[in-house]
Amino acid sequence: MRPFGETIFAEMSRLAAETGAVNLGQGFPDTDGPRSLLDGAARHILGGVNQYPPGPGRPELRAAVAADRERRLGTAYDPDTEVYVTVGATAGIAAAVLALVEPGDEVVLFEPMYDSYAAVIALAGGVRRPVTLRPDPGDGGRFTFDPAELRAAIGPRTRMVLLNSPHNPTGTVFTRAELAEVADLCREHDLVAVTDEVYEHLTFDGAEHVPLASLPGMRERTLAVSSVGKTFSVTAWKTGWVVGPEPLVRAVRTVNQFLTFTANGALQLAVADALRDETAWVAAQRDALRAKRDRLAAGLSAAGFRVLRPQGTYFVMTDIRPLGHTDGIAFTRALPGRAGVAAVPAQVLYDDTEAGRHLVRFAFCKRDEVLDEAVDRLVRAFAG
Ligand SMILES: Cc1ncc(COP(=O)(O)O)c(C=O)c1O
């Protein structure tokens, strides 16, 4: 684990705190989730739900996750054997990779990649095979992949495809056609898929979140991971779940009983109710985030950044070359001092560092006045 050190998110948040910069680096909202969810957690804690819940999670939450997935996405899972509750999506992904990847096995994934993926693949002794997502100039800079590069990444040692959609940090929501390319290869090469769907509710402009597991022949080979943090603006709650066919979920359970064993029971009960009762809140939050995306994207353009069209998540990816800069790491290290704003260099999320060198990510899950202050500062620093 020596190469992993302090994450860039921690470094940038520390820099932001030291300099008083507006922190658009790390992706967490600055407002709370629905009141009934917060009240529910408090009520269950005061009501005595304070001891270990069952290892696989509270039955109420497993039932709520299965019902929610079937209602929204049409894929049915048995809450007793095919749904497993984890300490956030991070623990679910870690347990899935540790359970299914043997030393020397290869994992195909898309870069830029969420930072925990490379670390857990290393912990498993696996080898990552990234396929680079690139902005399509004909599509507003939406990031996509070359199917030939995906095919070429798969070899005899490939065991798993790890796919994040809606995708952090590019904001791409993979289309059904893009997912069909992935599914074809999984079937052809008998691969397991792990899908990170933590932004499943945060899609804009009619982009539809399609779970890979819903494509033909994929349910039996896919573990879908999601969590409550982004959906309900409670990123500290670290309550997530893994759903998939029983043998794969059993493998996750075997590993996770020795990682975290179980997750906070009071929060699980509160989340179970919110998944059923707070769908209107989730829809309103999505609409509010779409407006925030537009607000920040317009401001970044006015400051001189090239904005690459995001269709979902909390993030806008930008190209800093129009500002006369080419190195995102140097740029973001200087940004808090120069402009009073913190952001994240995408380069650290690539193996192919050239591909991401000039890309910088900004989070828009903040109050409008915070976004406006950040934009004012950036315009003053770069376009003033
Ligand atoms: C793509 C992706 N996966 C997983 C996570 C972490 O999810 P959780 O907090 O539920 O562990 C994040 C959080 O930023 C994320 O962006």
PDB file of C-alpha atoms in Angstrom, residues 65-330:
ATOM      1  CA  VAL A  65     -33.809  -2.097  -0.823  1.00  0.00           C
ATOM      2  CA  ALA A  66     -35.269  -5.057  -2.730  1.00  0.00           C
ATOM      3  CA  ALA A  67     -38.688  -3.367  -3.034  1.00  0.00           C
ATOM      4  CA  ASP A  68     -37.173  -0.057  -4.148  1.00  0.00           C
ATOM      5  CA  ARG A  69     -35.001  -1.715  -6.798  1.00  0.00           C
ATOM      6  CA  GLU A  70     -37.854  -3.749  -8.167  1.00  0.00           C
ATOM      7  CA  ARG A  71     -40.220  -0.750  -8.264  1.00  0.00           C
ATOM      8  CA  ARG A  72     -37.769   1.619  -9.963  1.00  0.00           C
ATOM      9  CA  LEU A  73     -35.569  -0.648 -12.037  1.00  0.00           C
ATOM     10  CA  GLY A  74     -37.606  -3.796 -12.524  1.00  0.00           C
ATOM     11  CA  THR A  75     -34.979  -6.228 -11.201  1.00  0.00           C
ATOM     12  CA  ALA A  76     -36.212  -8.519  -8.382  1.00  0.00           C
ATOM     13  CA  TYR A  77     -33.951  -9.760  -5.547  1.00  0.00           C
ATOM     14  CA  ASP A  78     -34.639 -11.990  -2.533  1.00  0.00           C
ATOM     15  CA  PRO A  79     -34.112  -9.737   0.516  1.00  0.00           C
ATOM     16  CA  ASP A  80     -32.948 -12.700   2.634  1.00  0.00           C
ATOM     17  CA  THR A  81     -30.205 -14.050   0.401  1.00  0.00           C
ATOM     18  CA  GLU A  82     -29.572 -11.497  -2.350  1.00  0.00           C
ATOM     19  CA  VAL A  83     -29.307  -8.200  -0.448  1.00  0.00           C
ATOM     20  CA  TYR A  84     -26.477  -7.484   1.989  1.00  0.00           C
ATOM     21  CA  VAL A  85     -26.008  -4.264   3.980  1.00  0.00           C
ATOM     22  CA  THR A  86     -22.524  -2.722   4.227  1.00  0.00           C
ATOM     23  CA  VAL A  87     -20.753   0.260   5.818  1.00  0.00           C
ATOM     24  CA  GLY A  88     -21.290   2.470   2.788  1.00  0.00           C
ATOM     25  CA  ALA A  89     -20.671   1.508  -0.811  1.00  0.00           C
ATOM     26  CA  THR A  90     -16.932   1.650  -0.140  1.00  0.00           C
ATOM     27  CA  ALA A  91     -17.067  -1.401   2.129  1.00  0.00           C
ATOM     28  CA  GLY A  92     -19.388  -3.221  -0.293  1.00  0.00           C
ATOM     29  CA  ILE A  93     -16.994  -2.663  -3.191  1.00  0.00           C
ATOM     30  CA  ALA A  94     -14.005  -3.666  -1.059  1.00  0.00           C
ATOM     31  CA  ALA A  95     -15.679  -6.863   0.131  1.00  0.00           C
ATOM     32  CA  ALA A  96     -16.748  -7.729  -3.444  1.00  0.00           C
ATOM     33  CA  VAL A  97     -13.248  -7.246  -4.854  1.00  0.00           C
ATOM     34  CA  LEU A  98     -11.566  -9.078  -1.966  1.00  0.00           C
ATOM     35  CA  ALA A  99     -14.069 -11.916  -2.285  1.00  0.00           C
ATOM     36  CA  LEU A 100     -13.811 -12.442  -6.033  1.00  0.00           C
ATOM     37  CA  VAL A 101     -10.370 -11.314  -7.200  1.00  0.00           C
ATOM     38  CA  GLU A 102      -7.462 -13.719  -6.570  1.00  0.00           C
ATOM     39  CA  PRO A 103      -3.814 -12.614  -6.716  1.00  0.00           C
ATOM     40  CA  GLY A 104      -2.872 -11.994 -10.358  1.00  0.00           C
ATOM     41  CA  ASP A 105      -6.467 -11.700 -11.555  1.00  0.00           C
ATOM     42  CA  GLU A 106      -7.154  -8.662 -13.723  1.00  0.00           C
ATOM     43  CA  VAL A 107      -9.916  -6.130 -13.167  1.00  0.00           C
ATOM     44  CA  VAL A 108     -11.063  -4.021 -16.124  1.00  0.00           C
ATOM     45  CA  LEU A 109     -12.383  -0.607 -15.139  1.00  0.00           C
ATOM     46  CA  PHE A 110     -12.812   2.855 -16.610  1.00  0.00           C
ATOM     47  CA  GLU A 111     -10.482   5.727 -15.807  1.00  0.00           C
ATOM     48  CA  PRO A 112     -10.627   8.303 -14.354  1.00  0.00           C
ATOM     49  CA  MET A 113     -11.499   5.915 -11.514  1.00  0.00           C
ATOM     50  CA  TYR A 114     -12.832   6.542  -8.024  1.00  0.00           C
ATOM     51  CA  ASP A 115      -9.833   6.368  -5.743  1.00  0.00           C
ATOM     52  CA  SER A 116     -10.839   3.375  -3.601  1.00  0.00           C
ATOM     53  CA  TYR A 117     -10.904   1.029  -6.614  1.00  0.00           C
ATOM     54  CA  ALA A 118      -7.157   0.986  -7.232  1.00  0.00           C
ATOM     55  CA  ALA A 119      -6.517   0.522  -3.515  1.00  0.00           C
ATOM     56  CA  VAL A 120      -8.834  -2.455  -3.006  1.00  0.00           C
ATOM     57  CA  ILE A 121      -7.608  -4.137  -6.197  1.00  0.00           C
ATOM     58  CA  ALA A 122      -4.089  -3.789  -4.747  1.00  0.00           C
ATOM     59  CA  LEU A 123      -5.265  -5.210  -1.411  1.00  0.00           C
ATOM     60  CA  ALA A 124      -6.640  -8.247  -3.256  1.00  0.00           C
ATOM     61  CA  GLY A 125      -3.358  -8.699  -5.150  1.00  0.00           C
ATOM     62  CA  GLY A 126      -5.199  -8.024  -8.401  1.00  0.00           C
ATOM     63  CA  VAL A 127      -4.052  -6.085 -11.464  1.00  0.00           C
ATOM     64  CA  ARG A 128      -6.047  -3.113 -12.777  1.00  0.00           C
ATOM     65  CA  ARG A 129      -6.607  -2.741 -16.516  1.00  0.00           C
ATOM     66  CA  PRO A 130      -8.034   0.742 -17.045  1.00  0.00           C
ATOM     67  CA  VAL A 131      -9.854   1.807 -20.188  1.00  0.00           C
ATOM     68  CA  THR A 132      -9.680   5.570 -20.646  1.00  0.00           C
ATOM     69  CA  LEU A 133     -12.842   7.645 -20.917  1.00  0.00           C
ATOM     70  CA  ARG A 134     -12.287  10.620 -23.219  1.00  0.00           C
ATOM     71  CA  PRO A 135     -14.383  13.729 -23.890  1.00  0.00           C
ATOM     72  CA  ASP A 136     -16.322  13.555 -27.142  1.00  0.00           C
ATOM     73  CA  PRO A 137     -16.013  17.009 -28.763  1.00  0.00           C
ATOM     74  CA  GLY A 138     -19.105  16.270 -30.863  1.00  0.00           C
ATOM     75  CA  ASP A 139     -21.170  15.692 -27.705  1.00  0.00           C
ATOM     76  CA  GLY A 140     -20.382  18.735 -25.545  1.00  0.00           C
ATOM     77  CA  GLY A 141     -17.340  16.959 -24.128  1.00  0.00           C
ATOM     78  CA  ARG A 142     -19.341  14.069 -22.644  1.00  0.00           C
ATOM     79  CA  PHE A 143     -16.845  11.348 -21.686  1.00  0.00           C
ATOM     80  CA  THR A 144     -17.111   7.980 -23.385  1.00  0.00           C
ATOM     81  CA  PHE A 145     -14.930   4.977 -24.281  1.00  0.00           C
ATOM     82  CA  ASP A 146     -13.731   3.318 -27.459  1.00  0.00           C
ATOM     83  CA  PRO A 147     -15.282  -0.186 -27.618  1.00  0.00           C
ATOM     84  CA  ALA A 148     -12.111  -1.505 -29.314  1.00  0.00           C
ATOM     85  CA  GLU A 149     -10.026  -0.337 -26.332  1.00  0.00           C
ATOM     86  CA  LEU A 150     -12.427  -2.049 -23.954  1.00  0.00           C
ATOM     87  CA  ARG A 151     -12.211  -5.289 -25.925  1.00  0.00           C
ATOM     88  CA  ALA A 152      -8.402  -5.068 -26.029  1.00  0.00           C
ATOM     89  CA  ALA A 153      -8.230  -4.649 -22.226  1.00  0.00           C
ATOM     90  CA  ILE A 154      -9.759  -8.088 -21.679  1.00  0.00           C
ATOM     91  CA  GLY A 155      -7.422 -11.070 -21.596  1.00  0.00           C
ATOM     92  CA  PRO A 156      -7.132 -14.590 -20.197  1.00  0.00           C
ATOM     93  CA  ARG A 157      -6.525 -13.334 -16.635  1.00  0.00           C
ATOM     94  CA  THR A 158      -9.496 -10.953 -16.589  1.00  0.00           C
ATOM     95  CA  ARG A 159     -11.851 -11.821 -13.761  1.00  0.00           C
ATOM     96  CA  MET A 160     -13.976  -8.738 -13.192  1.00  0.00           C
ATOM     97  CA  VAL A 161     -15.341  -5.566 -14.750  1.00  0.00           C
ATOM     98  CA  LEU A 162     -15.832  -2.739 -12.240  1.00  0.00           C
ATOM     99  CA  LEU A 163     -18.179  -0.093 -13.586  1.00  0.00           C
ATOM    100  CA  ASN A 164     -19.361   3.174 -12.038  1.00  0.00           C
ATOM    101  CA  SER A 165     -22.429   4.811 -13.569  1.00  0.00           C
ATOM    102  CA  PRO A 166     -23.412   7.616 -13.128  1.00  0.00           C
ATOM    103  CA  HIS A 167     -19.670   8.168 -13.232  1.00  0.00           C
ATOM    104  CA  ASN A 168     -17.529  10.157 -10.809  1.00  0.00           C
ATOM    105  CA  PRO A 169     -15.709  12.374 -11.796  1.00  0.00           C
ATOM    106  CA  THR A 170     -16.860  12.783 -15.425  1.00  0.00           C
ATOM    107  CA  GLY A 171     -20.633  12.899 -14.804  1.00  0.00           C
ATOM    108  CA  THR A 172     -21.218  10.445 -17.660  1.00  0.00           C
ATOM    109  CA  VAL A 173     -24.320   8.267 -17.394  1.00  0.00           C
ATOM    110  CA  PHE A 174     -23.571   5.193 -19.479  1.00  0.00           C
ATOM    111  CA  THR A 175     -26.138   4.607 -22.205  1.00  0.00           C
ATOM    112  CA  ARG A 176     -27.852   1.310 -22.833  1.00  0.00           C
ATOM    113  CA  ALA A 177     -25.669   0.871 -25.957  1.00  0.00           C
ATOM    114  CA  GLU A 178     -22.461   1.489 -23.983  1.00  0.00           C
ATOM    115  CA  LEU A 179     -23.582  -0.948 -21.300  1.00  0.00           C
ATOM    116  CA  ALA A 180     -24.426  -3.530 -23.973  1.00  0.00           C
ATOM    117  CA  GLU A 181     -20.760  -3.440 -25.086  1.00  0.00           C
ATOM    118  CA  VAL A 182     -19.708  -4.214 -21.516  1.00  0.00           C
ATOM    119  CA  ALA A 183     -22.363  -6.896 -21.075  1.00  0.00           C
ATOM    120  CA  ASP A 184     -21.403  -8.642 -24.326  1.00  0.00           C
ATOM    121  CA  LEU A 185     -17.803  -8.934 -23.144  1.00  0.00           C
ATOM    122  CA  CYS A 186     -18.810 -10.134 -19.668  1.00  0.00           C
ATOM    123  CA  ARG A 187     -20.880 -12.935 -21.175  1.00  0.00           C
ATOM    124  CA  GLU A 188     -18.312 -13.802 -23.839  1.00  0.00           C
ATOM    125  CA  HIS A 189     -15.444 -14.060 -21.313  1.00  0.00           C
ATOM    126  CA  ASP A 190     -17.473 -15.273 -18.309  1.00  0.00           C
ATOM    127  CA  LEU A 191     -16.623 -12.226 -16.193  1.00  0.00           C
ATOM    128  CA  VAL A 192     -18.181 -10.992 -12.971  1.00  0.00           C
ATOM    129  CA  ALA A 193     -19.361  -7.358 -12.942  1.00  0.00           C
ATOM    130  CA  VAL A 194     -19.388  -5.067  -9.933  1.00  0.00           C
ATOM    131  CA  THR A 195     -21.384  -1.885 -10.475  1.00  0.00           C
ATOM    132  CA  ASP A 196     -21.012   1.216  -8.297  1.00  0.00           C
ATOM    133  CA  GLU A 197     -24.383   2.977  -8.488  1.00  0.00           C
ATOM    134  CA  VAL A 198     -24.098   5.482  -5.619  1.00  0.00           C
ATOM    135  CA  TYR A 199     -25.287   8.326  -7.899  1.00  0.00           C
ATOM    136  CA  GLU A 200     -28.186   6.282  -9.304  1.00  0.00           C
ATOM    137  CA  HIS A 201     -30.751   8.995  -8.468  1.00  0.00           C
ATOM    138  CA  LEU A 202     -28.653  11.934  -9.668  1.00  0.00           C
ATOM    139  CA  THR A 203     -29.184  11.996 -13.435  1.00  0.00           C
ATOM    140  CA  PHE A 204     -30.183  15.058 -15.461  1.00  0.00           C
ATOM    141  CA  ASP A 205     -31.514  16.091 -18.894  1.00  0.00           C
ATOM    142  CA  GLY A 206     -33.399  12.833 -19.394  1.00  0.00           C
ATOM    143  CA  ALA A 207     -30.295  10.648 -18.983  1.00  0.00           C
ATOM    144  CA  GLU A 208     -31.576   7.351 -17.603  1.00  0.00           C
ATOM    145  CA  HIS A 209     -29.700   5.246 -15.048  1.00  0.00           C
ATOM    146  CA  VAL A 210     -29.692   1.728 -16.480  1.00  0.00           C
ATOM    147  CA  PRO A 211     -28.311  -0.942 -14.132  1.00  0.00           C
ATOM    148  CA  LEU A 212     -25.913  -3.306 -15.917  1.00  0.00           C
ATOM    149  CA  ALA A 213     -27.669  -6.189 -14.127  1.00  0.00           C
ATOM    150  CA  SER A 214     -30.843  -5.463 -16.115  1.00  0.00           C
ATOM    151  CA  LEU A 215     -29.201  -6.380 -19.442  1.00  0.00           C
ATOM    152  CA  PRO A 216     -29.691  -9.916 -20.810  1.00  0.00           C
ATOM    153  CA  GLY A 217     -27.575 -12.531 -19.045  1.00  0.00           C
ATOM    154  CA  MET A 218     -26.147 -10.038 -16.547  1.00  0.00           C
ATOM    155  CA  ARG A 219     -28.270 -10.520 -13.422  1.00  0.00           C
ATOM    156  CA  GLU A 220     -26.539 -13.793 -12.556  1.00  0.00           C
ATOM    157  CA  ARG A 221     -23.055 -12.313 -12.845  1.00  0.00           C
ATOM    158  CA  THR A 222     -23.467  -8.799 -11.404  1.00  0.00           C
ATOM    159  CA  LEU A 223     -23.092  -7.393  -7.902  1.00  0.00           C
ATOM    160  CA  ALA A 224     -24.733  -3.955  -7.776  1.00  0.00           C
ATOM    161  CA  VAL A 225     -23.542  -1.641  -5.012  1.00  0.00           C
ATOM    162  CA  SER A 226     -25.268   1.511  -3.812  1.00  0.00           C
ATOM    163  CA  SER A 227     -25.647   3.584  -0.660  1.00  0.00           C
ATOM    164  CA  VAL A 228     -27.584   6.272   1.097  1.00  0.00           C
ATOM    165  CA  GLY A 229     -24.968   9.067   1.223  1.00  0.00           C
ATOM    166  CA  LYS A 230     -25.614  10.797  -2.103  1.00  0.00           C
ATOM    167  CA  THR A 231     -29.299   9.872  -2.415  1.00  0.00           C
ATOM    168  CA  PHE A 232     -30.282  11.461   0.904  1.00  0.00           C
ATOM    169  CA  SER A 233     -27.420  13.967   1.443  1.00  0.00           C
ATOM    170  CA  VAL A 234     -26.071  12.085   4.475  1.00  0.00           C
ATOM    171  CA  THR A 235     -22.571  11.130   3.362  1.00  0.00           C
ATOM    172  CA  ALA A 236     -21.447  10.562   6.977  1.00  0.00           C
ATOM    173  CA  TRP A 237     -23.968   7.770   7.486  1.00  0.00           C
ATOM    174  CA  LYS A 238     -21.944   5.210   5.517  1.00  0.00           C
ATOM    175  CA  THR A 239     -24.878   2.873   5.019  1.00  0.00           C
ATOM    176  CA  GLY A 240     -24.854   0.930   1.768  1.00  0.00           C
ATOM    177  CA  TRP A 241     -25.796  -2.366   0.212  1.00  0.00           C
ATOM    178  CA  VAL A 242     -24.783  -5.019  -2.285  1.00  0.00           C
ATOM    179  CA  VAL A 243     -27.423  -6.835  -4.339  1.00  0.00           C
ATOM    180  CA  GLY A 244     -26.834  -9.778  -6.644  1.00  0.00           C
ATOM    181  CA  PRO A 245     -27.253 -13.511  -7.091  1.00  0.00           C
ATOM    182  CA  GLU A 246     -26.989 -15.580  -3.906  1.00  0.00           C
ATOM    183  CA  PRO A 247     -23.573 -17.211  -4.556  1.00  0.00           C
ATOM    184  CA  LEU A 248     -21.887 -13.845  -5.193  1.00  0.00           C
ATOM    185  CA  VAL A 249     -23.626 -12.170  -2.244  1.00  0.00           C
ATOM    186  CA  ARG A 250     -22.563 -15.119  -0.061  1.00  0.00           C
ATOM    187  CA  ALA A 251     -18.945 -14.514  -1.120  1.00  0.00           C
ATOM    188  CA  VAL A 252     -19.255 -10.835  -0.129  1.00  0.00           C
ATOM    189  CA  ARG A 253     -20.765 -11.846   3.195  1.00  0.00           C
ATOM    190  CA  THR A 254     -17.944 -14.321   3.892  1.00  0.00           C
ATOM    191  CA  VAL A 255     -15.370 -11.562   3.486  1.00  0.00           C
ATOM    192  CA  ASN A 256     -17.299  -8.722   5.099  1.00  0.00           C
ATOM    193  CA  GLN A 257     -17.993 -10.624   8.324  1.00  0.00           C
ATOM    194  CA  PHE A 258     -14.274 -10.129   9.021  1.00  0.00           C
ATOM    195  CA  LEU A 259     -14.034  -6.545   7.734  1.00  0.00           C
ATOM    196  CA  THR A 260     -16.835  -4.604   9.421  1.00  0.00           C
ATOM    197  CA  PHE A 261     -19.159  -7.549  10.262  1.00  0.00           C
ATOM    198  CA  THR A 262     -22.206  -5.277  10.338  1.00  0.00           C
ATOM    199  CA  ALA A 263     -23.352  -1.641  10.019  1.00  0.00           C
ATOM    200  CA  ASN A 264     -25.232   0.834  12.281  1.00  0.00           C
ATOM    201  CA  GLY A 265     -28.709  -0.621  12.965  1.00  0.00           C
ATOM    202  CA  ALA A 266     -30.569   2.568  13.926  1.00  0.00           C
ATOM    203  CA  LEU A 267     -29.514   4.238  10.673  1.00  0.00           C
ATOM    204  CA  GLN A 268     -30.574   1.152   8.728  1.00  0.00           C
ATOM    205  CA  LEU A 269     -34.109   1.377  10.148  1.00  0.00           C
ATOM    206  CA  ALA A 270     -34.339   5.092   9.336  1.00  0.00           C
ATOM    207  CA  VAL A 271     -33.098   4.487   5.770  1.00  0.00           C
ATOM    208  CA  ALA A 272     -35.612   1.657   5.275  1.00  0.00           C
ATOM    209  CA  ASP A 273     -38.458   4.110   5.941  1.00  0.00           C
ATOM    210  CA  ALA A 274     -36.936   6.868   3.790  1.00  0.00           C
ATOM    211  CA  LEU A 275     -36.490   4.606   0.756  1.00  0.00           C
ATOM    212  CA  ARG A 276     -40.235   4.086   0.828  1.00  0.00           C
ATOM    213  CA  ASP A 277     -41.519   7.469   2.063  1.00  0.00           C
ATOM    214  CA  GLU A 278     -39.116  10.098   0.727  1.00  0.00           C
ATOM    215  CA  THR A 279     -39.176   9.525  -3.033  1.00  0.00           C
ATOM    216  CA  ALA A 280     -40.553  13.052  -3.578  1.00  0.00           C
ATOM    217  CA  TRP A 281     -37.620  14.494  -1.596  1.00  0.00           C
ATOM    218  CA  VAL A 282     -35.178  12.551  -3.765  1.00  0.00           C
ATOM    219  CA  ALA A 283     -36.812  13.839  -6.968  1.00  0.00           C
ATOM    220  CA  ALA A 284     -36.766  17.447  -5.683  1.00  0.00           C
ATOM    221  CA  GLN A 285     -33.122  17.084  -4.687  1.00  0.00           C
ATOM    222  CA  ARG A 286     -32.253  15.846  -8.176  1.00  0.00           C
ATOM    223  CA  ASP A 287     -33.949  18.883  -9.737  1.00  0.00           C
ATOM    224  CA  ALA A 288     -32.150  21.216  -7.316  1.00  0.00           C
ATOM    225  CA  LEU A 289     -28.811  19.616  -8.215  1.00  0.00           C
ATOM    226  CA  ARG A 290     -29.492  20.010 -11.928  1.00  0.00           C
ATOM    227  CA  ALA A 291     -29.960  23.746 -11.372  1.00  0.00           C
ATOM    228  CA  LYS A 292     -26.743  23.848  -9.313  1.00  0.00           C
ATOM    229  CA  ARG A 293     -24.872  22.064 -12.080  1.00  0.00           C
ATOM    230  CA  ASP A 294     -26.058  24.697 -14.548  1.00  0.00           C
ATOM    231  CA  ARG A 295     -25.183  27.512 -12.142  1.00  0.00           C
ATOM    232  CA  LEU A 296     -21.629  26.293 -11.547  1.00  0.00           C
ATOM    233  CA  ALA A 297     -21.039  25.269 -15.186  1.00  0.00           C
ATOM    234  CA  ALA A 298     -22.057  28.748 -16.407  1.00  0.00           C
ATOM    235  CA  GLY A 299     -19.789  30.363 -13.808  1.00  0.00           C
ATOM    236  CA  LEU A 300     -16.812  28.170 -14.693  1.00  0.00           C
ATOM    237  CA  SER A 301     -17.291  28.977 -18.376  1.00  0.00           C
ATOM    238  CA  ALA A 302     -17.425  32.691 -17.549  1.00  0.00           C
ATOM    239  CA  ALA A 303     -14.135  32.317 -15.652  1.00  0.00           C
ATOM    240  CA  GLY A 304     -12.572  30.761 -18.763  1.00  0.00           C
ATOM    241  CA  PHE A 305     -12.645  27.018 -18.019  1.00  0.00           C
ATOM    242  CA  ARG A 306     -13.834  24.597 -20.697  1.00  0.00           C
ATOM    243  CA  VAL A 307     -16.746  22.708 -19.144  1.00  0.00           C
ATOM    244  CA  LEU A 308     -17.181  19.059 -20.205  1.00  0.00           C
ATOM    245  CA  ARG A 309     -20.876  18.192 -20.162  1.00  0.00           C
ATOM    246  CA  PRO A 310     -21.901  16.192 -17.056  1.00  0.00           C
ATOM    247  CA  GLN A 311     -25.204  14.268 -17.141  1.00  0.00           C
ATOM    248  CA  GLY A 312     -25.257  13.177 -13.511  1.00  0.00           C
ATOM    249  CA  THR A 313     -23.503  13.026 -10.088  1.00  0.00           C
ATOM    250  CA  TYR A 314     -22.273  16.001  -8.047  1.00  0.00           C
ATOM    251  CA  PHE A 315     -19.394  16.997 -10.327  1.00  0.00           C
ATOM    252  CA  VAL A 316     -18.352  19.159 -13.266  1.00  0.00           C
ATOM    253  CA  MET A 317     -15.145  18.235 -15.046  1.00  0.00           C
ATOM    254  CA  THR A 318     -13.226  21.088 -16.667  1.00  0.00           C
ATOM    255  CA  ASP A 319     -10.283  21.523 -19.018  1.00  0.00           C
ATOM    256  CA  ILE A 320      -7.867  24.192 -17.732  1.00  0.00           C
ATOM    257  CA  ARG A 321      -5.928  24.660 -20.983  1.00  0.00           C
ATOM    258  CA  PRO A 322      -8.025  27.660 -22.141  1.00  0.00           C
ATOM    259  CA  LEU A 323      -6.702  29.398 -18.989  1.00  0.00           C
ATOM    260  CA  GLY A 324      -3.151  28.789 -20.164  1.00  0.00           C
ATOM    261  CA  HIS A 325      -2.468  25.924 -17.736  1.00  0.00           C
ATOM    262  CA  THR A 326      -1.644  22.290 -18.500  1.00  0.00           C
ATOM    263  CA  ASP A 327      -0.885  20.651 -15.134  1.00  0.00           C
ATOM    264  CA  GLY A 328      -3.986  20.082 -12.982  1.00  0.00           C
ATOM    265  CA  ILE A 329      -2.003  19.088  -9.887  1.00  0.00           C
ATOM    266  CA  ALA A 330       0.074  22.272  -9.868  1.00  0.00           C
TER     267      ALA A 330
END
